[in-house]
Amino acid sequence: MSVVATDAAEVERPPALPRGWPRHRILGYALVCLWGAFLAGIVAYLVLAWNGELFAKYAPSYMTGLGVTLLLVSISIVLGAILSVPIAYARMSKNRVLSGLAYAYVYFFRGTPLLAQTFLVYYGVGSFRPQLQAVALYLPVVSNWLAVPLGDYLPQLDIPLGITIARLTLWDFFREAFNCAIFAFSLNTAAYQAEILRGAIQSVPRGQWEGAASLGLHKLQTLWKIVLPQALIVALRPYGNEIILMIKGSAIVAIITVYDLMGITRLTYSRTFDFQSYLWAAIIYLVIVETLRHGIEWIERRITIHLHR
Amino acid sequence: MQSVWTLLSWGPEGWLDDIGYGVFITVLLAAATLPVGLIIGFMVSLAKQSNEPSLRLAGNIYTTIFRGLPELLTLFMIFFGAQIGIQRVMRLYDPAATVEVNAFVSGMIALGVVFSSYASEVFLSAFRAIPKGQYEGGYSIGLSSGQTMRLVVLPQLIRIALPGLANLWLILLKDTALVSAVGLTDILRQAGVAARVTKHAFLFFSVAGLIYLLLAIVSSFGIHAIERAVGRQEVQR
């Protein structure tokens, strides 16, 4: 019986289509070969243009630049996340004035280029110098350091010795390009994150709120225990995209003289006129972005495991 | 001290004419990039939804590279890379040749490849939203695959892809500001020049921001008009 069945299956199976070489397959192979040649060309260029002296001189500053980029992005994302909560709240509020103001904020920061916002802060803040200098804080500041050398391969150890009270004004804050960038980026990402948060919270059906209310949970408990856990699953992917966009967008701080990864790259290029300085930066950025993208996909698969069957 | 209104007037005293020229350049750059980006993006999405694995791979490499690089880095690489590359080739014939690559063209290429890699994703998800039966129906009444694409699939595809593409257009409009970094006299560059000369940085960069906002508002009106026109077609059928 079983022999007959396998025979029948063998007979009834349609013959495999001939693979052949249709036009789109030729085109596809040609394009892949082109990409392969392009990438191999870049690798060959990097190998041929290899200059150990140059690498030893600039590789540490690339790492410093990468650190500046990551620091800038992480501070901005965290500050933006904190700032986005009241904005999202105002945007969802029934008060017309409040929601209008929040909408205007979001519209302005999403409708203008990040570069223009950064310029507005960095160059524009000079117009308010007297006002900014009037706002002062008295803070304890370390006034002298004892530098202890730890040998050739370790950074020197700095021990704080004296502390004085310094008068720090807002102007001292905004004079640093890095602080201006953090200020502009935080305001910008707060607008985007507020929209992500609002969209995610509103994607949770109303019945969830009503069900929680009928169980006697108050609003804050409902938000914290019922709505946010569901909303954050929806928000994960947009949040990840926002982080990636910030990492890519942070390259513009090189224009306002912050030496992040892009800034170091421009500096290296202007000193050496060696095009590989840009290629190394491109490789580093691509690796960061791809790692993040796959990491977020992995997290999403993990936290939605209960939704799959 | 000149008054704000003198600074913002049209003519030799004010800066409005210079900023107006910047607006022209910005809009021109965005408008010139759009068709390039749309066509390349559509072709890449065709490759990515094909049955042939090698075509899909080629399309995915394109998207991964140009979506992962910062726009500014892409722009610099094209601006300086093209300069070096063309110069090398020219030097083979004329050892004294120097080449200046046009900032507008390199801006167009850089923004075009970035736009197309995002647009290909929008088109791809629109392709996936069109049921297979539409293709099969097209073939069964004797249309060729090109005709099916043009007469059956494309009209529906545009309607589905329109919101995503509108979003990309707004992003493109904002990304043109980056080209000021390689010396193109767009809105931001002109505002920067005005700010440096007059020392009214906050004023001029605010004006630049408001102009970008205005362009976004005008575009969203245009997008609504297109959406309504495309939507009406659907109702008539």
Coordinates of C-alpha atoms in Angstrom, one line a residue:
Chain A
M1 CA 0.0 0.0 0.0
S2 CA 2.7 2.4 1.1
V3 CA 4.8 1.5 -2.0
V4 CA 1.9 2.4 -4.2
A5 CA 1.4 5.7 -2.5
T6 CA 5.1 6.8 -2.9
D7 CA 4.9 5.7 -6.5
A8 CA 1.8 7.8 -7.1
A9 CA 3.5 10.8 -5.4
E10 CA 6.4 10.4 -7.6
V11 CA 4.3 10.2 -10.7
E12 CA 2.0 13.1 -9.9
R13 CA 4.8 15.5 -8.9
P14 CA 5.1 18.1 -11.6
P15 CA 8.5 18.3 -13.2
A16 CA 10.7 21.0 -11.8
L17 CA 10.8 24.2 -13.9
P18 CA 14.0 24.6 -15.8
R19 CA 16.2 27.1 -14.0
G20 CA 17.7 28.5 -17.1
W21 CA 19.0 32.1 -17.5
P22 CA 16.0 34.4 -17.9
R23 CA 16.8 38.1 -18.3
H24 CA 16.2 39.1 -14.6
R25 CA 18.6 36.4 -13.4
I26 CA 21.3 37.7 -15.7
L27 CA 20.6 41.2 -14.5
G28 CA 20.6 40.1 -10.8
Y29 CA 23.9 38.3 -11.1
A30 CA 25.4 41.2 -13.0
L31 CA 24.3 43.6 -10.2
V32 CA 25.6 41.4 -7.5
C33 CA 28.9 41.1 -9.3
L34 CA 29.0 44.9 -9.6
W35 CA 28.4 45.3 -5.9
G36 CA 31.0 42.6 -5.2
A37 CA 33.5 44.4 -7.4
F38 CA 32.7 47.7 -5.7
L39 CA 33.1 46.4 -2.2
A40 CA 36.3 44.5 -3.2
G41 CA 37.6 47.7 -4.7
I42 CA 37.0 49.5 -1.5
V43 CA 38.8 46.8 0.5
A44 CA 41.6 46.7 -2.0
Y45 CA 41.9 50.5 -1.8
L46 CA 42.1 50.4 2.0
V47 CA 44.7 47.7 1.8
L48 CA 46.8 49.5 -0.8
A49 CA 46.4 52.9 0.9
W50 CA 47.3 51.3 4.3
N51 CA 49.7 53.6 6.1
G52 CA 50.7 52.3 9.5
E53 CA 52.0 55.7 10.6
L54 CA 48.8 57.5 9.7
F55 CA 46.7 54.8 11.3
A56 CA 48.6 54.9 14.6
K57 CA 48.3 58.7 14.6
Y58 CA 44.6 59.0 13.8
A59 CA 43.0 55.8 15.1
P60 CA 42.9 56.9 18.7
S61 CA 41.2 60.2 17.7
Y62 CA 38.7 58.3 15.7
M63 CA 37.9 56.3 18.9
T64 CA 37.6 59.6 20.9
G65 CA 35.3 61.0 18.2
L66 CA 33.1 57.8 18.3
G67 CA 32.9 58.3 22.1
V68 CA 31.8 61.9 21.6
T69 CA 29.2 60.9 19.1
L70 CA 27.8 58.2 21.4
L71 CA 27.9 60.5 24.4
L72 CA 26.1 63.2 22.5
V73 CA 23.4 60.9 21.3
S74 CA 22.8 59.1 24.6
I75 CA 22.5 62.3 26.6
S76 CA 20.2 63.8 24.0
I77 CA 18.0 60.8 23.8
V78 CA 17.7 60.5 27.6
L79 CA 17.0 64.3 28.0
G80 CA 14.6 64.1 25.1
A81 CA 12.8 61.2 26.6
I82 CA 12.3 63.0 29.9
L83 CA 11.1 66.2 28.1
S84 CA 8.8 64.2 25.8
V85 CA 6.6 63.0 28.6
P86 CA 5.0 66.4 29.5
I87 CA 4.8 67.3 25.8
A88 CA 3.0 64.1 24.9
Y89 CA 0.7 64.7 28.0
A90 CA 0.0 68.2 26.8
R91 CA -0.6 67.0 23.2
M92 CA -3.3 64.5 24.4
S93 CA -4.9 66.9 26.9
K94 CA -8.4 68.2 26.3
N95 CA -7.3 71.7 27.1
R96 CA -7.2 73.5 23.7
V97 CA -4.5 75.9 24.6
L98 CA -2.2 73.3 26.1
S99 CA -2.6 70.9 23.2
G100 CA -2.2 73.7 20.7
L101 CA 1.0 74.8 22.3
A102 CA 2.4 71.2 22.3
Y103 CA 1.3 70.8 18.6
A104 CA 3.1 74.0 17.7
Y105 CA 6.3 72.8 19.5
V106 CA 6.2 69.5 17.7
Y107 CA 5.4 71.0 14.4
F108 CA 8.2 73.5 14.6
F109 CA 10.9 70.9 15.6
R110 CA 9.7 68.3 13.1
G111 CA 9.2 70.8 10.2
T112 CA 12.6 72.5 10.3
P113 CA 16.0 70.9 9.6
L114 CA 18.0 69.9 12.6
L115 CA 20.9 71.8 11.1
A116 CA 18.9 75.0 11.2
Q117 CA 17.9 74.4 14.8
T118 CA 21.5 73.7 15.8
F119 CA 22.7 76.9 14.0
L120 CA 19.9 78.8 15.7
V121 CA 21.1 77.7 19.1
Y122 CA 24.8 77.9 18.4
Y123 CA 25.0 81.2 16.6
G124 CA 21.8 82.7 17.7
V125 CA 22.4 82.4 21.4
G126 CA 25.1 85.1 21.1
S127 CA 22.4 87.7 20.6
F128 CA 21.3 87.1 24.2
R129 CA 24.7 87.2 25.8
P130 CA 23.9 90.0 28.4
Q131 CA 20.7 88.2 29.5
L132 CA 22.5 84.9 29.7
Q133 CA 25.3 86.3 31.7
A134 CA 22.9 87.7 34.2
V135 CA 21.7 84.2 35.2
A136 CA 24.3 82.7 37.5
L137 CA 24.8 79.7 39.6
Y138 CA 27.4 79.3 42.3
L139 CA 28.8 75.9 42.1
P140 CA 31.8 74.1 43.7
V141 CA 34.4 73.5 41.1
V142 CA 37.6 71.5 41.3
S143 CA 40.3 74.2 41.0
N144 CA 43.5 72.2 40.9
W145 CA 44.4 68.7 40.0
L146 CA 47.4 66.5 40.8
A147 CA 48.4 64.6 37.8
V148 CA 49.9 61.2 38.5
P149 CA 51.6 59.5 35.5
L150 CA 50.9 55.7 35.4
G151 CA 53.3 54.7 32.8
D152 CA 53.3 54.7 29.0
Y153 CA 50.1 52.7 28.3
L154 CA 47.7 54.1 30.9
P155 CA 46.1 57.5 31.0
Q156 CA 47.4 59.7 33.7
L157 CA 45.5 59.6 37.0
D158 CA 44.0 63.0 38.0
I159 CA 43.4 63.5 41.7
P160 CA 41.3 66.5 42.7
L161 CA 43.0 68.7 45.3
G162 CA 41.3 72.0 45.8
I163 CA 37.7 73.1 45.4
T164 CA 36.6 76.7 44.9
I165 CA 33.1 78.2 44.5
A166 CA 32.8 79.5 40.9
R167 CA 30.2 81.7 39.4
L168 CA 28.8 79.9 36.4
T169 CA 26.4 81.6 34.1
L170 CA 24.2 80.3 31.4
W171 CA 26.5 81.9 28.9
D172 CA 29.3 79.6 30.1
F173 CA 27.1 76.7 29.2
F174 CA 26.1 77.9 25.8
R175 CA 29.6 79.0 24.9
E176 CA 30.6 75.3 24.4
A177 CA 29.5 74.0 21.0
F178 CA 29.0 70.5 22.5
N179 CA 26.4 71.9 25.0
C180 CA 24.6 73.8 22.3
A181 CA 24.4 70.6 20.3
I182 CA 23.0 68.7 23.3
F183 CA 20.5 71.5 23.8
A184 CA 19.3 71.6 20.2
F185 CA 19.3 67.8 19.8
S186 CA 17.3 67.2 23.1
L187 CA 14.6 69.7 22.1
N188 CA 14.5 68.1 18.6
T189 CA 14.3 64.5 19.7
A190 CA 11.8 65.4 22.4
A191 CA 9.4 66.5 19.7
Y192 CA 9.8 63.2 17.8
Q193 CA 9.7 61.1 20.9
A194 CA 6.5 62.9 22.1
E195 CA 4.8 61.9 18.9
I196 CA 6.0 58.3 19.2
L197 CA 4.8 58.1 22.8
R198 CA 1.4 59.7 21.9
G199 CA 0.9 57.4 19.0
A200 CA 1.8 54.3 21.1
I201 CA -0.5 55.3 24.0
Q202 CA -3.3 56.0 21.6
S203 CA -2.8 52.7 19.9
V204 CA -3.9 50.9 23.0
P205 CA -7.7 50.4 22.8
R206 CA -10.0 52.5 25.0
G207 CA -11.4 49.3 26.5
Q208 CA -8.2 48.7 28.3
W209 CA -8.6 52.0 30.2
E210 CA -12.3 51.3 30.9
G211 CA -11.6 47.7 32.0
A212 CA -8.9 48.9 34.4
A213 CA -11.2 51.6 35.7
S214 CA -13.9 49.1 36.4
L215 CA -11.5 47.0 38.4
G216 CA -10.8 50.1 40.6
L217 CA -7.4 51.0 39.4
H218 CA -6.7 54.7 39.3
K219 CA -5.4 56.5 36.2
L220 CA -1.7 56.4 37.1
Q221 CA -1.8 52.7 38.0
T222 CA -3.7 52.0 34.7
L223 CA -1.1 53.9 32.7
W224 CA 1.8 52.2 34.5
K225 CA 0.6 48.7 34.7
I226 CA -1.8 48.2 31.8
V227 CA -1.3 50.8 29.1
L228 CA 2.4 51.4 29.0
P229 CA 3.5 47.7 28.8
Q230 CA 1.3 47.4 25.7
A231 CA 2.2 50.8 24.3
L232 CA 5.9 50.3 24.6
I233 CA 5.8 47.2 22.4
V234 CA 4.3 49.4 19.7
A235 CA 6.8 52.1 20.4
L236 CA 9.9 50.0 20.4
R237 CA 10.5 50.1 16.6
P238 CA 9.9 53.9 16.3
Y239 CA 12.2 54.5 19.3
G240 CA 14.9 52.4 17.7
N241 CA 14.5 54.3 14.4
E242 CA 14.7 57.6 16.3
I243 CA 18.0 56.5 18.0
I244 CA 19.4 55.5 14.6
L245 CA 18.3 58.8 13.1
M246 CA 19.9 60.7 15.9
I247 CA 23.2 58.8 15.4
K248 CA 23.1 59.7 11.7
G249 CA 21.9 63.2 12.4
S250 CA 24.6 63.8 15.0
A251 CA 27.1 64.0 12.2
I252 CA 26.1 67.6 11.6
V253 CA 27.7 68.8 14.8
A254 CA 31.0 68.6 12.9
I255 CA 29.8 71.8 11.2
I256 CA 29.7 73.7 14.5
T257 CA 33.2 72.5 15.4
V258 CA 32.4 69.6 17.7
Y259 CA 34.9 66.9 17.2
D260 CA 32.6 63.9 17.0
L261 CA 33.3 61.0 14.6
M262 CA 32.4 63.2 11.7
G263 CA 34.4 66.1 13.0
I264 CA 37.5 64.0 13.5
T265 CA 37.0 62.7 9.9
R266 CA 36.8 66.1 8.5
L267 CA 39.9 67.2 10.5
T268 CA 41.8 64.1 9.3
Y269 CA 40.8 64.7 5.7
S270 CA 41.8 68.4 5.8
R271 CA 45.2 67.4 7.2
T272 CA 46.0 64.4 5.0
F273 CA 43.9 64.8 1.9
D274 CA 43.5 61.0 2.2
F275 CA 40.1 59.8 1.1
Q276 CA 40.3 56.7 3.3
S277 CA 39.6 58.9 6.3
Y278 CA 36.0 59.1 5.0
L279 CA 35.8 55.4 4.2
W280 CA 36.8 54.5 7.8
A281 CA 34.1 56.8 9.2
A282 CA 31.5 55.2 6.8
I283 CA 32.5 51.7 8.0
I284 CA 32.2 52.7 11.6
Y285 CA 28.8 54.4 11.1
L286 CA 27.5 51.4 9.1
V287 CA 28.6 49.0 11.8
I288 CA 26.9 51.0 14.5
V289 CA 23.6 51.4 12.6
E290 CA 23.4 47.8 11.5
T291 CA 24.2 46.5 15.0
L292 CA 21.5 48.7 16.5
R293 CA 19.0 47.7 13.8
H294 CA 19.5 44.0 14.4
G295 CA 19.6 44.5 18.1
I296 CA 16.2 46.2 18.1
E297 CA 14.8 43.4 15.8
W298 CA 16.1 40.8 18.3
I299 CA 14.5 42.7 21.3
E300 CA 11.3 43.0 19.4
R301 CA 11.2 39.2 18.7
R302 CA 11.9 38.5 22.3
I303 CA 9.2 40.8 23.8
T304 CA 6.5 39.9 21.4
I305 CA 7.0 36.1 21.9
H306 CA 3.7 35.8 23.8
L307 CA 1.9 37.3 20.7
H308 CA 3.1 34.6 18.3
R309 CA 1.6 31.2 18.1
Chain B
M1 CA 21.8 100.1 14.4
Q2 CA 19.5 99.2 11.6
S3 CA 16.0 98.2 12.4
V4 CA 14.8 94.6 11.9
W5 CA 12.5 95.6 9.1
T6 CA 15.3 97.2 7.1
L7 CA 17.4 94.1 7.5
L8 CA 14.5 92.0 6.3
S9 CA 13.6 94.2 3.3
W10 CA 14.1 93.6 -0.4
G11 CA 17.0 95.4 -1.9
P12 CA 20.6 96.4 -1.3
E13 CA 19.9 97.4 2.4
G14 CA 18.0 94.3 3.3
W15 CA 18.6 90.6 3.0
L16 CA 15.3 89.4 1.8
D17 CA 16.4 89.2 -1.8
D18 CA 19.4 87.0 -0.9
I19 CA 17.3 84.7 1.2
G20 CA 14.7 84.6 -1.6
Y21 CA 17.5 83.3 -3.9
G22 CA 18.3 80.7 -1.3
V23 CA 14.7 79.6 -1.2
F24 CA 14.8 79.2 -5.0
I25 CA 17.9 77.1 -4.8
T26 CA 16.5 74.9 -2.0
V27 CA 13.3 74.3 -3.8
L28 CA 15.1 73.7 -7.1
L29 CA 17.4 71.1 -5.5
A30 CA 14.5 69.3 -3.8
A31 CA 12.4 69.3 -7.0
A32 CA 15.4 68.1 -9.1
T33 CA 16.2 65.3 -6.7
L34 CA 12.6 64.1 -6.4
P35 CA 12.2 62.4 -9.8
V36 CA 15.7 60.9 -9.7
G37 CA 15.0 59.5 -6.3
L38 CA 11.6 58.2 -7.2
I39 CA 12.8 56.4 -10.3
I40 CA 15.8 54.8 -8.7
G41 CA 13.7 53.9 -5.6
F42 CA 11.0 52.3 -7.8
M43 CA 13.6 50.2 -9.6
V44 CA 15.3 49.2 -6.4
S45 CA 11.9 48.1 -5.0
L46 CA 11.2 46.1 -8.1
A47 CA 14.5 44.3 -7.6
K48 CA 13.7 43.7 -3.9
Q49 CA 10.3 42.1 -4.6
S50 CA 11.5 39.9 -7.4
N51 CA 11.6 36.1 -7.3
E52 CA 15.3 36.1 -8.2
P53 CA 17.4 36.0 -5.0
S54 CA 20.4 37.7 -6.6
L55 CA 18.3 40.7 -7.6
R56 CA 16.9 40.9 -4.0
L57 CA 20.4 40.8 -2.6
A58 CA 21.6 43.6 -4.9
G59 CA 18.6 45.7 -3.8
N60 CA 19.1 45.0 -0.1
I61 CA 22.8 45.9 -0.3
Y62 CA 21.9 49.3 -1.8
T63 CA 19.3 50.1 0.9
T64 CA 21.6 48.9 3.7
I65 CA 24.5 51.1 2.6
F66 CA 22.6 54.3 1.9
R67 CA 20.2 54.1 4.7
G68 CA 22.9 53.4 7.2
L69 CA 25.3 56.2 6.4
P70 CA 24.7 59.7 7.7
E71 CA 23.4 62.0 5.0
L72 CA 26.2 64.4 5.6
L73 CA 28.9 61.7 5.2
T74 CA 27.3 60.5 2.0
L75 CA 27.3 64.1 0.7
F76 CA 31.0 64.6 1.6
M77 CA 32.0 61.3 0.1
I78 CA 30.3 62.1 -3.1
F79 CA 31.5 65.7 -3.2
F80 CA 35.2 64.9 -2.4
G81 CA 35.3 61.4 -3.8
A82 CA 33.9 62.5 -7.2
Q83 CA 36.4 65.3 -7.3
I84 CA 39.4 63.0 -6.6
G85 CA 38.1 60.3 -9.0
I86 CA 37.4 62.6 -11.9
Q87 CA 40.7 64.4 -11.3
R88 CA 42.6 61.1 -11.4
V89 CA 41.0 60.3 -14.8
M90 CA 41.6 63.8 -16.2
R91 CA 45.3 63.7 -15.1
L92 CA 45.8 60.7 -17.4
Y93 CA 45.3 63.1 -20.3
D94 CA 46.3 66.4 -18.9
P95 CA 48.6 66.4 -15.9
A96 CA 47.7 69.9 -14.9
A97 CA 43.9 69.4 -14.8
T98 CA 42.0 70.5 -11.7
V99 CA 38.4 69.7 -11.3
E100 CA 35.7 71.5 -9.3
V101 CA 32.7 69.3 -8.7
N102 CA 29.4 71.2 -8.7
A103 CA 27.9 71.4 -5.2
F104 CA 24.4 71.3 -6.7
V105 CA 25.0 68.1 -8.7
S106 CA 26.8 66.3 -5.9
G107 CA 23.9 67.4 -3.5
M108 CA 21.4 66.0 -6.0
I109 CA 23.2 62.7 -6.2
A110 CA 23.7 62.3 -2.5
L111 CA 20.1 63.3 -1.6
G112 CA 18.9 61.2 -4.5
V113 CA 20.5 58.0 -3.3
V114 CA 19.4 58.5 0.3
F115 CA 15.8 59.4 -0.9
S116 CA 15.7 56.4 -3.2
S117 CA 16.8 53.9 -0.5
Y118 CA 14.0 55.1 1.7
A119 CA 11.5 55.3 -1.2
S120 CA 12.3 51.7 -2.2
E121 CA 11.1 50.6 1.3
V122 CA 7.9 52.6 0.8
F123 CA 7.3 51.1 -2.6
L124 CA 8.1 47.6 -1.4
S125 CA 5.5 47.7 1.4
A126 CA 3.0 49.1 -1.1
F127 CA 3.8 46.2 -3.5
R128 CA 3.1 43.8 -0.7
A129 CA -0.3 45.4 0.0
I130 CA -1.4 44.6 -3.6
P131 CA -3.0 41.1 -3.8
K132 CA -1.5 38.6 -6.1
G133 CA -4.9 38.2 -7.8
Q134 CA -4.4 41.6 -9.4
Y135 CA -1.4 40.3 -11.3
E136 CA -3.1 37.1 -12.2
G137 CA -6.3 38.9 -13.3
G138 CA -4.1 41.1 -15.5
Y139 CA -2.4 38.1 -17.1
S140 CA -5.6 36.2 -17.6
I141 CA -7.1 38.9 -19.7
G142 CA -4.1 38.8 -21.9
L143 CA -2.0 41.8 -20.7
S144 CA 1.8 41.4 -20.8
S145 CA 3.7 41.8 -17.6
G146 CA 4.7 45.4 -18.5
Q147 CA 1.1 46.2 -19.3
T148 CA -0.1 44.6 -16.1
M149 CA 2.4 46.7 -14.1
R150 CA 1.5 49.9 -15.9
L151 CA -2.3 49.6 -16.2
V152 CA -3.3 47.5 -13.2
V153 CA -0.6 47.6 -10.4
L154 CA 0.9 51.1 -10.7
P155 CA -2.4 53.1 -10.3
Q156 CA -3.1 51.2 -7.0
L157 CA 0.5 51.3 -5.9
I158 CA 0.7 55.1 -6.1
R159 CA -2.4 55.4 -4.0
I160 CA -1.0 53.2 -1.3
A161 CA 2.5 54.6 -1.4
L162 CA 1.5 58.3 -1.4
P163 CA 1.4 59.0 2.3
G164 CA 4.9 57.4 2.7
L165 CA 6.3 59.3 -0.2
A166 CA 4.8 62.6 1.1
N167 CA 6.6 62.0 4.3
L168 CA 9.9 61.4 2.4
W169 CA 9.4 64.6 0.4
L170 CA 9.2 66.6 3.7
I171 CA 12.4 64.9 4.9
L172 CA 14.0 65.7 1.6
L173 CA 13.1 69.3 1.9
K174 CA 14.8 69.4 5.3
D175 CA 17.8 67.4 4.2
T176 CA 18.6 70.0 1.5
A177 CA 19.9 72.2 4.3
L178 CA 23.0 69.9 4.5
V179 CA 24.1 71.0 1.1
S180 CA 25.0 74.4 2.6
A181 CA 27.9 72.6 4.2
V182 CA 29.6 72.1 0.8
G183 CA 29.0 75.7 -0.2
L184 CA 25.6 75.7 -2.1
T185 CA 23.9 79.0 -1.5
D186 CA 20.6 77.6 -0.1
I187 CA 18.4 79.2 2.6
L188 CA 20.6 78.2 5.5
R189 CA 23.8 79.4 3.8
Q190 CA 22.3 82.8 2.9
A191 CA 20.9 83.2 6.4
G192 CA 24.4 82.3 7.8
V193 CA 26.0 85.0 5.6
A194 CA 23.5 87.6 6.6
A195 CA 24.0 86.6 10.3
R196 CA 27.7 87.0 10.0
V197 CA 27.6 90.4 8.3
T198 CA 24.8 91.9 10.4
K199 CA 25.5 90.2 13.8
H200 CA 21.8 89.4 14.0
A201 CA 22.3 85.6 14.1
F202 CA 19.1 84.7 16.1
L203 CA 16.9 86.8 13.8
F204 CA 18.2 85.4 10.5
F205 CA 18.3 81.7 11.6
S206 CA 14.8 82.1 13.0
V207 CA 13.7 83.5 9.6
A208 CA 15.4 80.5 7.9
G209 CA 13.5 78.1 10.2
L210 CA 10.2 79.8 9.5
I211 CA 10.8 79.6 5.8
Y212 CA 11.4 75.9 6.1
L213 CA 8.2 75.6 8.1
L214 CA 6.4 77.6 5.5
L215 CA 7.7 75.3 2.7
A216 CA 6.5 72.3 4.7
I217 CA 3.0 73.8 5.2
V218 CA 2.8 74.7 1.4
S219 CA 3.9 71.1 0.6
S220 CA 1.3 69.6 2.9
F221 CA -1.4 71.6 1.0
G222 CA -0.1 70.3 -2.3
I223 CA 0.0 66.7 -0.9
H224 CA -3.6 67.0 0.2
A225 CA -4.6 68.2 -3.2
I226 CA -2.8 65.2 -4.8
E227 CA -4.3 62.8 -2.4
R228 CA -7.8 64.1 -3.1
A229 CA -7.2 63.9 -6.8
V230 CA -6.0 60.3 -6.6
G231 CA -8.8 59.4 -4.2
R232 CA -11.4 60.8 -6.5
Q233 CA -10.2 58.5 -9.3
E234 CA -11.0 55.6 -7.1
V235 CA -14.5 56.7 -6.3
Q236 CA -15.3 57.1 -10.0
R237 CA -14.5 53.5 -10.9

